[in-house]
Short mmCIF file of N, CA, C and O in Angstrom, two decimals:
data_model
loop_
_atom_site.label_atom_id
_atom_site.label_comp_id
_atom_site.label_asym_id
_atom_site.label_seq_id
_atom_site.Cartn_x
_atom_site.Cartn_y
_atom_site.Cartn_z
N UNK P 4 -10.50 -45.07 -108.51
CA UNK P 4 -10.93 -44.74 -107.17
C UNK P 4 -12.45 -44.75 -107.05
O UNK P 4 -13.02 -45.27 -106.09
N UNK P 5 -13.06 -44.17 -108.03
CA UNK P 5 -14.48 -44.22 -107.75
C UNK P 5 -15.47 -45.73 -108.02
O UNK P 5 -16.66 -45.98 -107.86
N UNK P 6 -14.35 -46.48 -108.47
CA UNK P 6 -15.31 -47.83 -108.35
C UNK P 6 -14.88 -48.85 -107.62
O UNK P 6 -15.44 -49.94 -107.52
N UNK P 7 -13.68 -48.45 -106.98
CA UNK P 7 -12.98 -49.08 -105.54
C UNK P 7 -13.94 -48.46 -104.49
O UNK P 7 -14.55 -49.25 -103.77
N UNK P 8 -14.13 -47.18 -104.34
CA UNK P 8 -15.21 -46.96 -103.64
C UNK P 8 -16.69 -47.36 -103.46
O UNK P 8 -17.31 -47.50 -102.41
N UNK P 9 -17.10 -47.50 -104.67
CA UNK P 9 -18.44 -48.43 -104.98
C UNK P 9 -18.35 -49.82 -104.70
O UNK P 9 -19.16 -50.72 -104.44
N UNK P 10 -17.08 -49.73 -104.84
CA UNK P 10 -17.41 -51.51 -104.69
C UNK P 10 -16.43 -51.84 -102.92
O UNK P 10 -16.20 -52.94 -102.40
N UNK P 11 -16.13 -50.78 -102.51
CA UNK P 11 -16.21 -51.00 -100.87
C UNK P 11 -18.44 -50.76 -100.29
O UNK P 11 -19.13 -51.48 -99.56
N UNK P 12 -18.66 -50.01 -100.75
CA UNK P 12 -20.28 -50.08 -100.41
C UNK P 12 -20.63 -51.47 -100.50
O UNK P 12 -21.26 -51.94 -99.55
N UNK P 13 -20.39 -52.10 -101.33
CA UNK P 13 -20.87 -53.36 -101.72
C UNK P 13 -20.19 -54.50 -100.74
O UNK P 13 -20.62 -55.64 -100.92
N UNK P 14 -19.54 -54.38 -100.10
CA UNK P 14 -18.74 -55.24 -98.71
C UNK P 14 -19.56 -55.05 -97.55
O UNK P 14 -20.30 -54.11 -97.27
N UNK P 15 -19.26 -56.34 -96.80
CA UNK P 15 -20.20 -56.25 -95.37
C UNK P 15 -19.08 -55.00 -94.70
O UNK P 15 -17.89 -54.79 -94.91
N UNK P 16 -19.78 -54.54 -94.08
CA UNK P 16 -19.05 -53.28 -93.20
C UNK P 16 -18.64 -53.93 -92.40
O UNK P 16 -19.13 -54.83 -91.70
N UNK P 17 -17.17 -53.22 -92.51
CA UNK P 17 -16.07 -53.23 -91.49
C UNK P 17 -14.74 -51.90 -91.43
O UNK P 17 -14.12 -51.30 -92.31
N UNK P 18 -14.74 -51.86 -90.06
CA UNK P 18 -14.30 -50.07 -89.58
C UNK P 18 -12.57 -50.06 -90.69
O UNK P 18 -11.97 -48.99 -90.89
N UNK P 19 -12.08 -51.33 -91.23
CA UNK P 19 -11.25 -50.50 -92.27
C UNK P 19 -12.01 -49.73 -93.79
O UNK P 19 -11.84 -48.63 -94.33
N UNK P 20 -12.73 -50.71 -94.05
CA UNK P 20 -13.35 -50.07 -95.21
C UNK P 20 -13.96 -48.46 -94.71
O UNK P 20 -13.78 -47.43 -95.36
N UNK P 21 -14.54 -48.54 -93.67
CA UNK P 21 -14.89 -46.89 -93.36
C UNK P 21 -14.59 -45.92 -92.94
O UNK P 21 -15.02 -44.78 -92.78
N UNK P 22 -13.16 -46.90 -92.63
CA UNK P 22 -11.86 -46.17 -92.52
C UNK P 22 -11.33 -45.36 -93.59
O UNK P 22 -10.91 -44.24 -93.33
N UNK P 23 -11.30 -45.70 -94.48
CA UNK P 23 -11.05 -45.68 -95.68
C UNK P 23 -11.85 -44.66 -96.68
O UNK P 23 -11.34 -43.82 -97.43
N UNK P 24 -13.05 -44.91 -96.52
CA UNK P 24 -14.54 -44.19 -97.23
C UNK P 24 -13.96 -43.08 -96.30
O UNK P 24 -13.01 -42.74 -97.01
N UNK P 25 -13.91 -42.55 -95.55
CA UNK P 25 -14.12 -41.22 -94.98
C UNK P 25 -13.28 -40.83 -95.48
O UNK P 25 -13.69 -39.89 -96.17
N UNK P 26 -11.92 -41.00 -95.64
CA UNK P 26 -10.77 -40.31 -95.62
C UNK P 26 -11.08 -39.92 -97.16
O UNK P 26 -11.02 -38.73 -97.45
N UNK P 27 -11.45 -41.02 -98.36
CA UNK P 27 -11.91 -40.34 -99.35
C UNK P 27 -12.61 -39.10 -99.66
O UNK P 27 -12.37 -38.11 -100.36
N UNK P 28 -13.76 -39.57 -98.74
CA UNK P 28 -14.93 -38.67 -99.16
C UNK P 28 -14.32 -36.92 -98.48
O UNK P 28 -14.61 -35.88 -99.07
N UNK P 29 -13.47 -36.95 -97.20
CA UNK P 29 -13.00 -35.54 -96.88
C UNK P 29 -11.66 -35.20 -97.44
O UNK P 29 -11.10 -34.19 -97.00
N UNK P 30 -11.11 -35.89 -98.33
CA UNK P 30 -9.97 -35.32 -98.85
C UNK P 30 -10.43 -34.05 -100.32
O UNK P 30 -11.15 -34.28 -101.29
N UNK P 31 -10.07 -33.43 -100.15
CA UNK P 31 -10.34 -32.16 -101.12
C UNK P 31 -10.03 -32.47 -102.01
O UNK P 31 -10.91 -32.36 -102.87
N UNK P 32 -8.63 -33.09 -102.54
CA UNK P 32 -7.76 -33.04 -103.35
C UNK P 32 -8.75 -34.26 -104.53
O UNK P 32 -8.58 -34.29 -105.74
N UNK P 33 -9.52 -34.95 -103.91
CA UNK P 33 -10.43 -36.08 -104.79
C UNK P 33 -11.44 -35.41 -105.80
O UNK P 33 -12.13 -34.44 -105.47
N UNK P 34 -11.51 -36.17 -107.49
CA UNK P 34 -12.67 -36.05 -107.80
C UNK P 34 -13.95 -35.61 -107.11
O UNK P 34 -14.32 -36.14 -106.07
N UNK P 35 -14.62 -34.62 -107.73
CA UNK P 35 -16.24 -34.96 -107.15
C UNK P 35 -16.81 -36.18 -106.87
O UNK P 35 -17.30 -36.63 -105.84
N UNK P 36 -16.59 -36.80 -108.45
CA UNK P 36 -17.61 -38.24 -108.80
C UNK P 36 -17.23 -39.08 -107.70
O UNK P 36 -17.96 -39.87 -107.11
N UNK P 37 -15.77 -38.80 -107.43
CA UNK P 37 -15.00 -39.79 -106.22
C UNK P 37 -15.78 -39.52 -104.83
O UNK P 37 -16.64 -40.29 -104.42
N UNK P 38 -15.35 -38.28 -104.10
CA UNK P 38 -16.26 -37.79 -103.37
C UNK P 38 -17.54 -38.52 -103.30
O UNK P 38 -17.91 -39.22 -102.36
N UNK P 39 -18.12 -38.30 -104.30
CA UNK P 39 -20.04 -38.68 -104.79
C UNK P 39 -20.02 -40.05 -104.18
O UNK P 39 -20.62 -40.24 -103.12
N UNK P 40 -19.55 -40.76 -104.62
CA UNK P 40 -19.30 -42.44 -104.59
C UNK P 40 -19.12 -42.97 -103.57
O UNK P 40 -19.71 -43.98 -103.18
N UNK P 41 -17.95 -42.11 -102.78
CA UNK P 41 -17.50 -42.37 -101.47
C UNK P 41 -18.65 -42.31 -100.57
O UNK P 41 -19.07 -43.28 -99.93
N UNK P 42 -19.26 -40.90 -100.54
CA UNK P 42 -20.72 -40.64 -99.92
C UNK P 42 -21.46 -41.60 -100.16
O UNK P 42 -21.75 -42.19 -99.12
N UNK P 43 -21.94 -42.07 -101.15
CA UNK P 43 -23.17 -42.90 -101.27
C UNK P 43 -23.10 -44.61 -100.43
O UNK P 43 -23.96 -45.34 -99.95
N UNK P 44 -21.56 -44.71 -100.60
CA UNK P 44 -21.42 -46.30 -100.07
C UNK P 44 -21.44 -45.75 -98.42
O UNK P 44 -22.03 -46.44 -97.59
N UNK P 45 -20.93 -44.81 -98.11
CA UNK P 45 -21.03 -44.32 -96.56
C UNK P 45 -22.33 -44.51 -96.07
O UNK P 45 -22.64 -45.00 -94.99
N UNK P 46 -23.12 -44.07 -97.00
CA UNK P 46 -24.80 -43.83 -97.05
C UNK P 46 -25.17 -45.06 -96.49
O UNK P 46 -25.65 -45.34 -95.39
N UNK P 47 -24.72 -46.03 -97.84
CA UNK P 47 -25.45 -47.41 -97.60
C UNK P 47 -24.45 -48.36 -96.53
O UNK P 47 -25.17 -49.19 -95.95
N UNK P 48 -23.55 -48.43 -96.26
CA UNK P 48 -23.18 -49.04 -95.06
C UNK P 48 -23.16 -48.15 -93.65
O UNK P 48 -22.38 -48.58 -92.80
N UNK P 49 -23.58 -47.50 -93.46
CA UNK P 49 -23.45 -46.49 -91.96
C UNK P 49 -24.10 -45.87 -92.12
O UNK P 49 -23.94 -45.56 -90.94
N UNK P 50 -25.23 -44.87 -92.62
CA UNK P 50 -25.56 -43.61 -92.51
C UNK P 50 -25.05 -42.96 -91.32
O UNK P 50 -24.23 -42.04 -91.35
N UNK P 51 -25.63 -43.54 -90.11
CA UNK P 51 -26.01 -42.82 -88.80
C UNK P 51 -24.50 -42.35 -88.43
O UNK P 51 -24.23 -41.17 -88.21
N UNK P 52 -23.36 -43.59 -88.38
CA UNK P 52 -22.25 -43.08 -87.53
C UNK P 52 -21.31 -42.46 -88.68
O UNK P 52 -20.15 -42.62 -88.31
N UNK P 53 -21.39 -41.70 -90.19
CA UNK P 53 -20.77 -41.02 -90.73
C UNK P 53 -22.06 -39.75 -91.17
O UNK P 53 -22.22 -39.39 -92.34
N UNK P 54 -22.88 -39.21 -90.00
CA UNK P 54 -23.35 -38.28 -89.93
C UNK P 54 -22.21 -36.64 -89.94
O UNK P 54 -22.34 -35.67 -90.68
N UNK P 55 -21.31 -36.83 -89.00
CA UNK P 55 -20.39 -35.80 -89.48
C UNK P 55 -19.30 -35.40 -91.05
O UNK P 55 -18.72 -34.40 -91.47
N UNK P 56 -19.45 -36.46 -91.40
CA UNK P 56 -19.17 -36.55 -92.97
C UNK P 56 -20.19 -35.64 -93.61
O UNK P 56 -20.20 -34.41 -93.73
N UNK P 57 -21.01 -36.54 -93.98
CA UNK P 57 -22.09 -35.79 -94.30
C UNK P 57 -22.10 -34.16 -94.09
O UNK P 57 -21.66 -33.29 -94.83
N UNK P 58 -22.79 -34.05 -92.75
CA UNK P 58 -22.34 -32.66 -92.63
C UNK P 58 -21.62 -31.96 -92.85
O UNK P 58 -22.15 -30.85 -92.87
N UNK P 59 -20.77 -31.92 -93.04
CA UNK P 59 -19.16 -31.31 -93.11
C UNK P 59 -19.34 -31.15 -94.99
O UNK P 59 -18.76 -30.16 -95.42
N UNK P 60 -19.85 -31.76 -95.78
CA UNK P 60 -19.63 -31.87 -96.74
C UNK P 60 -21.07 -31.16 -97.50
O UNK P 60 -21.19 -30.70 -98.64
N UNK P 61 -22.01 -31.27 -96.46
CA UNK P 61 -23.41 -30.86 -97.18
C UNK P 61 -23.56 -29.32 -97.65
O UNK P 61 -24.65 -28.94 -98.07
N UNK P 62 -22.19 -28.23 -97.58
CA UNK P 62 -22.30 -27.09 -98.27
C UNK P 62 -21.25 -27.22 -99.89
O UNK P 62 -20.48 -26.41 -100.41
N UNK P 63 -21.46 -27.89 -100.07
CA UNK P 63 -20.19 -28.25 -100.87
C UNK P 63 -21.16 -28.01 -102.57
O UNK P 63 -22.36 -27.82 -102.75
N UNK P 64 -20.26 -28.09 -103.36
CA UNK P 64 -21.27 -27.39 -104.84
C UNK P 64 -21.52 -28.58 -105.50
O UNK P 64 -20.66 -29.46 -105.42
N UNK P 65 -23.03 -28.87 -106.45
CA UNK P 65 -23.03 -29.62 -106.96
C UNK P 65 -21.98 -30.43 -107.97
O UNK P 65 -22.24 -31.51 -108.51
N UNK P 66 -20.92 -29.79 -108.10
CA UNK P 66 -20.44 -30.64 -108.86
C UNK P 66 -20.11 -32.00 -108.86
O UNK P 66 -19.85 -32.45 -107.75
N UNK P 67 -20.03 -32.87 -109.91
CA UNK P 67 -20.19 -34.56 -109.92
C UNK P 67 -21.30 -35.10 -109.62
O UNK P 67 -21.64 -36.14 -110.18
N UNK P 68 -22.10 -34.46 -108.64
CA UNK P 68 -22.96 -35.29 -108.34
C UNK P 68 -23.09 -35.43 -106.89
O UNK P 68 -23.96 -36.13 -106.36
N UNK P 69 -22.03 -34.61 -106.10
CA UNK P 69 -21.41 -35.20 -104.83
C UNK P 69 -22.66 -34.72 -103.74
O UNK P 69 -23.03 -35.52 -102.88
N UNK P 70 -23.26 -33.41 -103.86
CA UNK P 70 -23.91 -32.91 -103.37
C UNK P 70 -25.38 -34.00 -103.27
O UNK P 70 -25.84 -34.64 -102.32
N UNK P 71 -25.62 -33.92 -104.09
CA UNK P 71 -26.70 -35.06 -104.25
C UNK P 71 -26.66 -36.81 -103.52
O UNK P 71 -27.44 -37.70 -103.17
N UNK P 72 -25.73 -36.62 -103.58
CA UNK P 72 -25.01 -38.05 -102.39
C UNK P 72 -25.29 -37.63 -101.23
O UNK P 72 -26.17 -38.19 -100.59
N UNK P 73 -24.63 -36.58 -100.74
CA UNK P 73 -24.85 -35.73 -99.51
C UNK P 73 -26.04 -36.09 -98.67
O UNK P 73 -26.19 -36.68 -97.60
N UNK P 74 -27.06 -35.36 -99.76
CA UNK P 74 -27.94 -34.58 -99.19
C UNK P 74 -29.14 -36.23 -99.00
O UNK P 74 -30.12 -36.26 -98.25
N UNK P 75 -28.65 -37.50 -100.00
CA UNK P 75 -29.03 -38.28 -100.25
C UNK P 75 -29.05 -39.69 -98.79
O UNK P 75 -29.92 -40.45 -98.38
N UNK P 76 -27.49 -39.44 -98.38
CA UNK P 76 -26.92 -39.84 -97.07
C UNK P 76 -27.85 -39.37 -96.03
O UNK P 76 -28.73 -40.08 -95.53
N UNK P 77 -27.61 -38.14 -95.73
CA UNK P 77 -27.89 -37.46 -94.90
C UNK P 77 -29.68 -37.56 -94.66
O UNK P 77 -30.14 -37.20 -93.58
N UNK P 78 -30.47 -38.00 -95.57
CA UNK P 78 -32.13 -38.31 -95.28
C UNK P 78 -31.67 -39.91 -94.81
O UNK P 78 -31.91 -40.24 -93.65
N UNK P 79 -31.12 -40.74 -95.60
CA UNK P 79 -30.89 -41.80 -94.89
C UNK P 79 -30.64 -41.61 -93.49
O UNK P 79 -31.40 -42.28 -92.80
N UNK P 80 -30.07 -41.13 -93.04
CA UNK P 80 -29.17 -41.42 -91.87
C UNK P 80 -30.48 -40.75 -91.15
O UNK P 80 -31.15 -41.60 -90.56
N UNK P 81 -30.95 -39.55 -91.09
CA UNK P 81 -32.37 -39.49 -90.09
C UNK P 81 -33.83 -40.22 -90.29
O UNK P 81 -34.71 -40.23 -89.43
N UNK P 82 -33.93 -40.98 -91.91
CA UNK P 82 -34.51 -42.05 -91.62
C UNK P 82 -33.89 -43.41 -90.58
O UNK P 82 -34.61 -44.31 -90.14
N UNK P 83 -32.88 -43.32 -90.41
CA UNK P 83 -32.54 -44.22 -89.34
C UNK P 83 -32.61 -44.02 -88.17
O UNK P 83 -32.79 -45.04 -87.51
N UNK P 84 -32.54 -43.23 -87.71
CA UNK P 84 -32.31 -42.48 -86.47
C UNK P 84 -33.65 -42.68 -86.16
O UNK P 84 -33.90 -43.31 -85.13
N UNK P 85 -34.67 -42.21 -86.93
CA UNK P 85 -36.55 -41.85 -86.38
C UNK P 85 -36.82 -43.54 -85.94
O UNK P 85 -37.46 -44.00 -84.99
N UNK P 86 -36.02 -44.28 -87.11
CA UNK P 86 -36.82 -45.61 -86.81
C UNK P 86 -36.15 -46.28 -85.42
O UNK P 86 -36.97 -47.15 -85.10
N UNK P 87 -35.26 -46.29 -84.63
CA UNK P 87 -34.80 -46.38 -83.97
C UNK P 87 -35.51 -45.90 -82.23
O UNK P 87 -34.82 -46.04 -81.22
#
């Protein structure tokens, strides 16, 4: 899962793949690292319109790494927004 997820980041975006990434990244029941992964390709194909992801997820505990994706997304996505 976590390198099916990495390697959906790596696809031109399209709303199944982020279809998909979300449902990862908010399912509880997932790895962190999974989680982590999911976030980061969210990051790099969408920031702006998986801003509630993000959020929703940005109290969450470092474990895996996931937090750090998060918080990693989440500057992306208002670097996008400013440049805009």
């Amino acid at each position: 899962r976590t390198e099916a997820s990495r390697a959906l980041g790596q696809l031109a975006k399209n709303d199944e793949d982020l279809k998909a990434l979300r449902a990862i990244a908010l399912d509880a029941k997932q790895p962190f690292i999974v989680v982590a992964t999911a976030v980061s390709s969210l990051g790099t194909l969408s920031p702006r319109d998986n801003m509630d992801v993000f959020k929703k997820l940005a109290d969450i505990s470092d474990r895996g790494g996931a937090n750090a994706a998060v918080q990693a997304a989440l500057k992306k996505a208002a670097a996008e927004a400013i440049s805009e």
